[in-house]
PDB file of C-alpha atoms in Angstrom:
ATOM      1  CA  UNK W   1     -24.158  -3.796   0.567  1.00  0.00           C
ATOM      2  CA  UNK W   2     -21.933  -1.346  -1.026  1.00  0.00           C
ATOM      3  CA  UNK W   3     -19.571  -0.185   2.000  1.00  0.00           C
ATOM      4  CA  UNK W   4     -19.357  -4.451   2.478  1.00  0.00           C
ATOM      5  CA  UNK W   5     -17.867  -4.649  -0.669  1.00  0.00           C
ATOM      6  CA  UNK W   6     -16.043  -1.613  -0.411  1.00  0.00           C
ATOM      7  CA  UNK W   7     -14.387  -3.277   3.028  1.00  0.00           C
ATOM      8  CA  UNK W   8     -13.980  -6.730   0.898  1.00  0.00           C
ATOM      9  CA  UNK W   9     -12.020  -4.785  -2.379  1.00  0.00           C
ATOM     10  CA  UNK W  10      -9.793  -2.420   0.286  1.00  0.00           C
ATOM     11  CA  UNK W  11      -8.671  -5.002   2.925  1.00  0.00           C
ATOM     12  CA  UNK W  12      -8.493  -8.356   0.656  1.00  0.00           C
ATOM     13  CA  UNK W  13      -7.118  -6.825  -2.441  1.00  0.00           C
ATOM     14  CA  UNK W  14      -6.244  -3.741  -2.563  1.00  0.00           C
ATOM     15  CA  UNK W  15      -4.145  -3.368  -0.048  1.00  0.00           C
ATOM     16  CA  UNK W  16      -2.121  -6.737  -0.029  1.00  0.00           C
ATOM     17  CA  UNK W  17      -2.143  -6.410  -3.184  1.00  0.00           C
ATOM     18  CA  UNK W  18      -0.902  -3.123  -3.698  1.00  0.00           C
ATOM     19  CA  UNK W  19       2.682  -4.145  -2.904  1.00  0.00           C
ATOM     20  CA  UNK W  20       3.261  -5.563  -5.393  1.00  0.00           C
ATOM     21  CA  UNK W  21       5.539  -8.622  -5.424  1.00  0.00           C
ATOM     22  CA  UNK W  22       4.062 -10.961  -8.455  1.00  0.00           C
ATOM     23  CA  UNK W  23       5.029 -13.902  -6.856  1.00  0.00           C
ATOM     24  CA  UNK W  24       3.077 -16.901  -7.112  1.00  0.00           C
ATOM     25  CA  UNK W  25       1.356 -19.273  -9.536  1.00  0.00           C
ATOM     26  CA  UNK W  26      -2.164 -19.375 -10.879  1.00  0.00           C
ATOM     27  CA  UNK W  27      -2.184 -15.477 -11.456  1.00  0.00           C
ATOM     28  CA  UNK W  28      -2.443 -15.057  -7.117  1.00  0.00           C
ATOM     29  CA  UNK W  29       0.168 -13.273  -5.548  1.00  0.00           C
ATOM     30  CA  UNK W  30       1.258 -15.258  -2.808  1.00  0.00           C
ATOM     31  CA  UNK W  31       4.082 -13.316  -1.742  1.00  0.00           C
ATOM     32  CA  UNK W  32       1.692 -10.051  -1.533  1.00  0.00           C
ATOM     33  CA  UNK W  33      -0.498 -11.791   0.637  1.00  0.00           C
ATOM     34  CA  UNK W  34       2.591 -13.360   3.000  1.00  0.00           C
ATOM     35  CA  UNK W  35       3.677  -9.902   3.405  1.00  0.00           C
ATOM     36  CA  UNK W  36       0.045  -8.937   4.216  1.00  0.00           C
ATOM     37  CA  UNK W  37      -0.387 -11.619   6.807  1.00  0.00           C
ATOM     38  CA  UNK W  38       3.217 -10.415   8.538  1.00  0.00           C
ATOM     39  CA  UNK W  39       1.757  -6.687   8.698  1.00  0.00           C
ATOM     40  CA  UNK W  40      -1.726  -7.944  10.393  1.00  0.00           C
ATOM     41  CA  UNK W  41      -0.133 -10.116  12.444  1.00  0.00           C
ATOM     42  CA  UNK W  42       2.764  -7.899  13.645  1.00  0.00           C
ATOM     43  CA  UNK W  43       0.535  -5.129  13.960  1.00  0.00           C
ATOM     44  CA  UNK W  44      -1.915  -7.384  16.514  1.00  0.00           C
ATOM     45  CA  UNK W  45       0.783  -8.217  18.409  1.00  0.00           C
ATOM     46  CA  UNK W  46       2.152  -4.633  18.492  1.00  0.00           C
ATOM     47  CA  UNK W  47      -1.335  -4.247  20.180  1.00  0.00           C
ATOM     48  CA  UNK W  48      -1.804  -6.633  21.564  1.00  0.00           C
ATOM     49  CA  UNK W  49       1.487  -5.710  24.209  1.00  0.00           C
ATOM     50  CA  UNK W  50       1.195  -1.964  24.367  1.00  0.00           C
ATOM     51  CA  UNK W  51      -2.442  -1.953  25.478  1.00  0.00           C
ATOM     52  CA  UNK W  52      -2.207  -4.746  27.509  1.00  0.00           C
ATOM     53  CA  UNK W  53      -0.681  -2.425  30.410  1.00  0.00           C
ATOM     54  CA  UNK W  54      -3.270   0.127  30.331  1.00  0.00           C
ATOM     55  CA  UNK W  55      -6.602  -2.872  29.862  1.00  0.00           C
ATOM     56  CA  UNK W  56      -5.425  -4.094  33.368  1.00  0.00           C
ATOM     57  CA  UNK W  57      -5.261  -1.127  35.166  1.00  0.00           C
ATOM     58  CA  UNK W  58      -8.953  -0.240  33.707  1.00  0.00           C
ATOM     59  CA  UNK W  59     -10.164  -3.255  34.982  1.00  0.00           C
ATOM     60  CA  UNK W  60      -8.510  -3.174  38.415  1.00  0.00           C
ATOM     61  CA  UNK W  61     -10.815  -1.292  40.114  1.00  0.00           C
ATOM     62  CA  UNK W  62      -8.631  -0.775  43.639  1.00  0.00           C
ATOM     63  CA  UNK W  63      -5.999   0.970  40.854  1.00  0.00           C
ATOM     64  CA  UNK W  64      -6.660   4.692  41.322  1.00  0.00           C
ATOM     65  CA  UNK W  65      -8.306   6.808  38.501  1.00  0.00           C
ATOM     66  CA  UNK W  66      -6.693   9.792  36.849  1.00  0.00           C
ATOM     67  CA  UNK W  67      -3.048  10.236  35.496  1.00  0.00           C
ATOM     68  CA  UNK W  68      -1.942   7.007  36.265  1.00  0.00           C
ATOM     69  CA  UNK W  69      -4.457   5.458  33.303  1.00  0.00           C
ATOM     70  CA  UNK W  70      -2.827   7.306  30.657  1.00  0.00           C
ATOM     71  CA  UNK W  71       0.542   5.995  28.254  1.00  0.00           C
ATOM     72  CA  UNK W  72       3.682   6.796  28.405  1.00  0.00           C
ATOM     73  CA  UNK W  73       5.596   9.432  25.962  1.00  0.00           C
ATOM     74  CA  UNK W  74       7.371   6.688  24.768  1.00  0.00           C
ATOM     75  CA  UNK W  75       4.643   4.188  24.142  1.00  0.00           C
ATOM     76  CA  UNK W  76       2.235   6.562  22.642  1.00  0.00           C
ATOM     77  CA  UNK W  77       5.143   7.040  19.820  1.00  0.00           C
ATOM     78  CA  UNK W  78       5.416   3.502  19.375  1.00  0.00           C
ATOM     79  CA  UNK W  79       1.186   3.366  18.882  1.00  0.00           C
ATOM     80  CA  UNK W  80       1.260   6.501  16.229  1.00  0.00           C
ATOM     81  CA  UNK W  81       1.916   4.050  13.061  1.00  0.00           C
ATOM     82  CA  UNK W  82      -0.928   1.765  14.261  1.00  0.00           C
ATOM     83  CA  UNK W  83      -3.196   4.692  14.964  1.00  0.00           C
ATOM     84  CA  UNK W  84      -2.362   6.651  11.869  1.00  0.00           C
ATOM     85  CA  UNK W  85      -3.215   2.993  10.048  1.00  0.00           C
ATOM     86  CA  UNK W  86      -6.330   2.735  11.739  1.00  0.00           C
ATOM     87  CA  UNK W  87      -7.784   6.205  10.973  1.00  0.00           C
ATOM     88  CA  UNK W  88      -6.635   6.692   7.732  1.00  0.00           C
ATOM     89  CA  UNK W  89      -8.256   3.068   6.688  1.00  0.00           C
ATOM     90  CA  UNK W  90     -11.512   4.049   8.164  1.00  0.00           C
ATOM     91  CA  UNK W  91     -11.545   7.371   6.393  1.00  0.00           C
ATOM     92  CA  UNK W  92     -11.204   5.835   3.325  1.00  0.00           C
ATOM     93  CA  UNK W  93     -13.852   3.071   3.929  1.00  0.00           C
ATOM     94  CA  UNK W  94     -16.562   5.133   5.431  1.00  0.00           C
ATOM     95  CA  UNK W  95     -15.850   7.792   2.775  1.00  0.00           C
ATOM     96  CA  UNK W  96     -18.294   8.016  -0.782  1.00  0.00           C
ATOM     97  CA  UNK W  97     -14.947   8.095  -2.635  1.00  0.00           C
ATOM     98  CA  UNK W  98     -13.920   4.680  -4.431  1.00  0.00           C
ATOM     99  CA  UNK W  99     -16.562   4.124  -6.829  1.00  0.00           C
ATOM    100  CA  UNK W 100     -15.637   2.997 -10.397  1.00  0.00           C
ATOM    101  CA  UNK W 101     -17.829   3.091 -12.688  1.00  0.00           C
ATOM    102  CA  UNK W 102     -16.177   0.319 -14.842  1.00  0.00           C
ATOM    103  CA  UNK W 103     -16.116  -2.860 -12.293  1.00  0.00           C
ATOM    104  CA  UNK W 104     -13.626  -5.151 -14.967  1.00  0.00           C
ATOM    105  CA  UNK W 105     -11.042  -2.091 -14.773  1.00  0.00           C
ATOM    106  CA  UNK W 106     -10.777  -2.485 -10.985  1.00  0.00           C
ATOM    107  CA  UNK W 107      -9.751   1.111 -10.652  1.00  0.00           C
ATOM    108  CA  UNK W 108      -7.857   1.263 -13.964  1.00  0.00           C
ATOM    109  CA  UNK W 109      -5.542  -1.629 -12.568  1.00  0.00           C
ATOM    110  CA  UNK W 110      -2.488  -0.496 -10.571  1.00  0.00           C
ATOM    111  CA  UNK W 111      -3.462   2.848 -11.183  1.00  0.00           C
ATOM    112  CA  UNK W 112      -5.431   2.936  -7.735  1.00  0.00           C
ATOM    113  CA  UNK W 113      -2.172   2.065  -5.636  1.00  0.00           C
ATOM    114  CA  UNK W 114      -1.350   5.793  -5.412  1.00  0.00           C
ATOM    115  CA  UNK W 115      -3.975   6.239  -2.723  1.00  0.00           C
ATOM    116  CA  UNK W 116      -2.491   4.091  -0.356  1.00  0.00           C
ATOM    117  CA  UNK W 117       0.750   5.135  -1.112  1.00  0.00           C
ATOM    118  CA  UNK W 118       0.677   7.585   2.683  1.00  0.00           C
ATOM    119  CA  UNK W 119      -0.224   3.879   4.017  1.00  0.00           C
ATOM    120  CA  UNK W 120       3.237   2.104   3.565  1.00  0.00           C
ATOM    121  CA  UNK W 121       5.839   3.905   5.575  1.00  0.00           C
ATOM    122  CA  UNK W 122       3.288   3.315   8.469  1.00  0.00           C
ATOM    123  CA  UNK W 123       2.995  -0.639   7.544  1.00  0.00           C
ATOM    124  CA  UNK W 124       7.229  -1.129   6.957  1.00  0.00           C
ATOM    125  CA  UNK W 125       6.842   0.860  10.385  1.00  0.00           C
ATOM    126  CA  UNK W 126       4.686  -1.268  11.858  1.00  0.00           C
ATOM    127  CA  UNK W 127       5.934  -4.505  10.742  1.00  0.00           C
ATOM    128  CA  UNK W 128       9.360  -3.539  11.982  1.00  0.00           C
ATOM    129  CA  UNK W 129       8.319  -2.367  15.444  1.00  0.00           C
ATOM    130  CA  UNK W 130       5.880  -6.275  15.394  1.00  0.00           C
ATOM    131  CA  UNK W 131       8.843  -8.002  14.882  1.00  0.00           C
ATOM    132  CA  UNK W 132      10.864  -6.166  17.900  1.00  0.00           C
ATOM    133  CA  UNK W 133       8.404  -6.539  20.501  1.00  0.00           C
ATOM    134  CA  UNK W 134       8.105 -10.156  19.447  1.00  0.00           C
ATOM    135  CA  UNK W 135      11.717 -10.715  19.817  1.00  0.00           C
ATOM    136  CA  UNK W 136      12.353  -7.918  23.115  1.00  0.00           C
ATOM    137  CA  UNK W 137       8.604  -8.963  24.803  1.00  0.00           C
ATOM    138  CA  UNK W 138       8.665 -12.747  24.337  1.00  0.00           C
ATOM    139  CA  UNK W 139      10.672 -14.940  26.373  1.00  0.00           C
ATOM    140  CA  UNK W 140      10.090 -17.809  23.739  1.00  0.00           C
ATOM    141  CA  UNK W 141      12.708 -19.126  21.626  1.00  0.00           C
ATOM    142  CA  UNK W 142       9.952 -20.850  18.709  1.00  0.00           C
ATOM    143  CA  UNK W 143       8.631 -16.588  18.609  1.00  0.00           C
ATOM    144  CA  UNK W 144      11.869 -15.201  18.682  1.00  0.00           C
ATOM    145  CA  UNK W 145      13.061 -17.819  15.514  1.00  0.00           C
ATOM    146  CA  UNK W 146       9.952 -17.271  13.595  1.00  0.00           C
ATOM    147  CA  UNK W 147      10.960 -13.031  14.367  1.00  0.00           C
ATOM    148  CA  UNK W 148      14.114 -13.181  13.005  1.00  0.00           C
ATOM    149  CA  UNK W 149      13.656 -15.569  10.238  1.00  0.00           C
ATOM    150  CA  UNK W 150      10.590 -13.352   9.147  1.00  0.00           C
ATOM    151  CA  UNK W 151      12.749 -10.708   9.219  1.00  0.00           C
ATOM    152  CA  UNK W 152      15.400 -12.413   7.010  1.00  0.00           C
ATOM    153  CA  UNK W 153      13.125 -13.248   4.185  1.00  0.00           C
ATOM    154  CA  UNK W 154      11.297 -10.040   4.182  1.00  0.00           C
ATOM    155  CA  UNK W 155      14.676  -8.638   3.636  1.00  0.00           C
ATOM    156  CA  UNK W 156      15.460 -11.077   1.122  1.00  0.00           C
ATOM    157  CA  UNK W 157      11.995 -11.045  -0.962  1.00  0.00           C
ATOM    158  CA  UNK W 158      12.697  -7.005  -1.342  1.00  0.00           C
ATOM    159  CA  UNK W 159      15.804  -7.621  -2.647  1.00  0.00           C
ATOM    160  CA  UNK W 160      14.671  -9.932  -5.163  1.00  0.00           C
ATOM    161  CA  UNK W 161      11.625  -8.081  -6.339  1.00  0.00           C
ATOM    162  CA  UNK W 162      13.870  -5.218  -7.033  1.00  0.00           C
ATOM    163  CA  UNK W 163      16.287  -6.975  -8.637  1.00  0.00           C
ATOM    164  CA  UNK W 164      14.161  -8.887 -10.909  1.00  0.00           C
ATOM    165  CA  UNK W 165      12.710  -5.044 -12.344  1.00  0.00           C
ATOM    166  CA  UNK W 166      16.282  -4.469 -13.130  1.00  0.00           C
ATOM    167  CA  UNK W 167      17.924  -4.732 -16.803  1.00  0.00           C
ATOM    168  CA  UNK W 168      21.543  -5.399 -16.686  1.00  0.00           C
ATOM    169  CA  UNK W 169      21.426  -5.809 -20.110  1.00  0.00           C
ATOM    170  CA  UNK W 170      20.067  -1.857 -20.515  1.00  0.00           C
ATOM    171  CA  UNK W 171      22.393  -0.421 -18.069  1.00  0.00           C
ATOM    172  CA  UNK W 172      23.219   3.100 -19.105  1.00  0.00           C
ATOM    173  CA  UNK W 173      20.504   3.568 -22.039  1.00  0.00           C
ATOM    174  CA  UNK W 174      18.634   5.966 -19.175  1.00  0.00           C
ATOM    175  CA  UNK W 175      21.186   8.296 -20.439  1.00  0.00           C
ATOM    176  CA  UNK W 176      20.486   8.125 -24.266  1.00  0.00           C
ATOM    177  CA  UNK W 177      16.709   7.794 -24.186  1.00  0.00           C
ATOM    178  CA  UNK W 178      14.276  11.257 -23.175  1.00  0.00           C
ATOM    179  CA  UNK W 179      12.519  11.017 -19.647  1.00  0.00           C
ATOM    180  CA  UNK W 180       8.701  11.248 -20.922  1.00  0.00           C
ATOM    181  CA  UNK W 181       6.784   8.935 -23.003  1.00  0.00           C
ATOM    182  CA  UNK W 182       3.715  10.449 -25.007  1.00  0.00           C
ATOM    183  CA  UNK W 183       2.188   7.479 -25.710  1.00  0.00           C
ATOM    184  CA  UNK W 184      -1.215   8.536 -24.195  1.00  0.00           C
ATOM    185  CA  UNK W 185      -1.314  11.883 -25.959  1.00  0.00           C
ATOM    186  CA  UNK W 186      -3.426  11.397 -28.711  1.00  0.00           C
ATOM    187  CA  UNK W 187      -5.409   8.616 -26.972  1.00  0.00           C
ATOM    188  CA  UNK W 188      -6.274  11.535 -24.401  1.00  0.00           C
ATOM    189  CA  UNK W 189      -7.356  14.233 -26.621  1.00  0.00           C
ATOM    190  CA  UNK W 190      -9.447  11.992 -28.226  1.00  0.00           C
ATOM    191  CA  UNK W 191     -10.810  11.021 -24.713  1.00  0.00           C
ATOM    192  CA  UNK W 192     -11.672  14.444 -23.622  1.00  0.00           C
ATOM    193  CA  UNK W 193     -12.408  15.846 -26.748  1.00  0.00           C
ATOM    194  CA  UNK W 194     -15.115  13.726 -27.743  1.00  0.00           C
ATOM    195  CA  UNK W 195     -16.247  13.756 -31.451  1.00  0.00           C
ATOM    196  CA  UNK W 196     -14.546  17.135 -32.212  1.00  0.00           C
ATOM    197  CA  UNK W 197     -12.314  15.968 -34.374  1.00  0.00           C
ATOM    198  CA  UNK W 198     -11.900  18.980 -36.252  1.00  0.00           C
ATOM    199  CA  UNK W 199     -10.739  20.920 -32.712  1.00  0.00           C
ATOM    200  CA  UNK W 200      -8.708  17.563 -31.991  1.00  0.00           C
ATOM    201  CA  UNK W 201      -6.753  17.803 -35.523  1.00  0.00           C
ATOM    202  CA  UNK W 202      -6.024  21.399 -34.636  1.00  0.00           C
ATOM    203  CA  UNK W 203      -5.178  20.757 -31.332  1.00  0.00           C
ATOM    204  CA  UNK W 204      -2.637  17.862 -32.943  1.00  0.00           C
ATOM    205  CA  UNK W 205      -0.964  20.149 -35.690  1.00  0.00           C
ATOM    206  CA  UNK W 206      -0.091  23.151 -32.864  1.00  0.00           C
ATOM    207  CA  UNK W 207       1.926  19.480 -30.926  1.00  0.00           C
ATOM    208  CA  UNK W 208       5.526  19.562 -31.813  1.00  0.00           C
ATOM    209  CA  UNK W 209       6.707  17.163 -34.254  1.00  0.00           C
ATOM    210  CA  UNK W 210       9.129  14.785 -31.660  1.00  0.00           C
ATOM    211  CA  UNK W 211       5.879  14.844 -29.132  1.00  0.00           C
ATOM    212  CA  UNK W 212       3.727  13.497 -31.785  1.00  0.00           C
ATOM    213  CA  UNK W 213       3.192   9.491 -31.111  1.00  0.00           C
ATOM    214  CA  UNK W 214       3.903   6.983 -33.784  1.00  0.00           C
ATOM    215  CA  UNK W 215       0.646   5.296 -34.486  1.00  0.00           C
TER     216      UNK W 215
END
């Protein structure tokens, strides 16, 4: 069905995908989906310990009903990146928007990463808080490695991504070249123009010279 494959594209590509690494080998980005698994799993165990507390006082039925059953102040902070992830996720599944009409564009390629963009200060959030209950909650040294070295190469696989966009070689030629690119111009008017091309030639002599793209 449609909202299947909706739930397939959003949670098994899109979103691991959409940060981003490129690192890996037969066109799969393996790092993407490391950094995926860390987030699921962190955010299960995140979970997984905060709603432990209040599962056993539900089912102990001698435990009296009323106040006592709710959170505290300080975990229901803790549980607002996992609950922000949660609904905004299912808004966006059970919603009619994501529907391209051009399946082989995938959402014009990276171009459909902006919508998830509110999603990742929740998931470095989230990740981050994983990792400290596994290392403050667990009283096992294997966890408490596997934490910390997690933490180390998530660190580390930032810092290379970033570094690898990086042009030493260009340093400084941000300051000699314009900040916009009008590559698309033309491409656009012709786009939502249609077949005028007598109102698109008009439209293309009133363009300043230096906005005009070389084609």
């Amino acid at each position: 069905s449609y909202l299947t494959k909706k739930f397939y594209q959003i949670f098994f590509k899109d979103v691991p995908l959409s940060f981003g690494f490129g690192i890996g080998w037969d066109s799969i980005d393996i790092v993407s989906y490391l950094y995926y698994f860390v987030f699921i799993f962190s955010f299960l165990v995140f979970l997984f310990v905060y709603l432990r507390p209040l599962n056993k006082k539900l089912r102990n039925k001698s435990h009296p009903v009323g106040n006592n059953l709710k959170p505290s102040e300080e975990t229901l902070k803790k549980l607002l990146p996992a609950t922000y992830i949660i609904i905004f996720l299912s808004i966006f599944t059970f919603s009619g928007f994501y529907n391209p009409k051009i399946v082989e564009l995938e959402w014009f390629h990276v171009s459909k990463y902006r919508y998830y963009a509110p999603l990742y200060p929740f998931i470095f959030l989230t990740i981050a808080f994983g990792l400290k209950t596994i290392w403050s909650e667990f009283n096992n040294t294997v966890l408490k490695t596997l934490a910390a070295i997690t933490f180390v190469l998530l660190i580390a696989t930032g810092l290379y991504s970033n570094l690898r966009l990086i042009r030493f070689d260009e340093i400084g030629k941000g300051f000699i070249f314009k900040g916009y690119y009008y590559d698309e111009l033309l491409p656009r008017y012709i786009q939502n123009r249609g077949r005028n091309f007598k109102k698109i030639n008009y439209l293309i002599g009133r363009i300043d010279e230096e906005y005009v793209p070389d084609y």
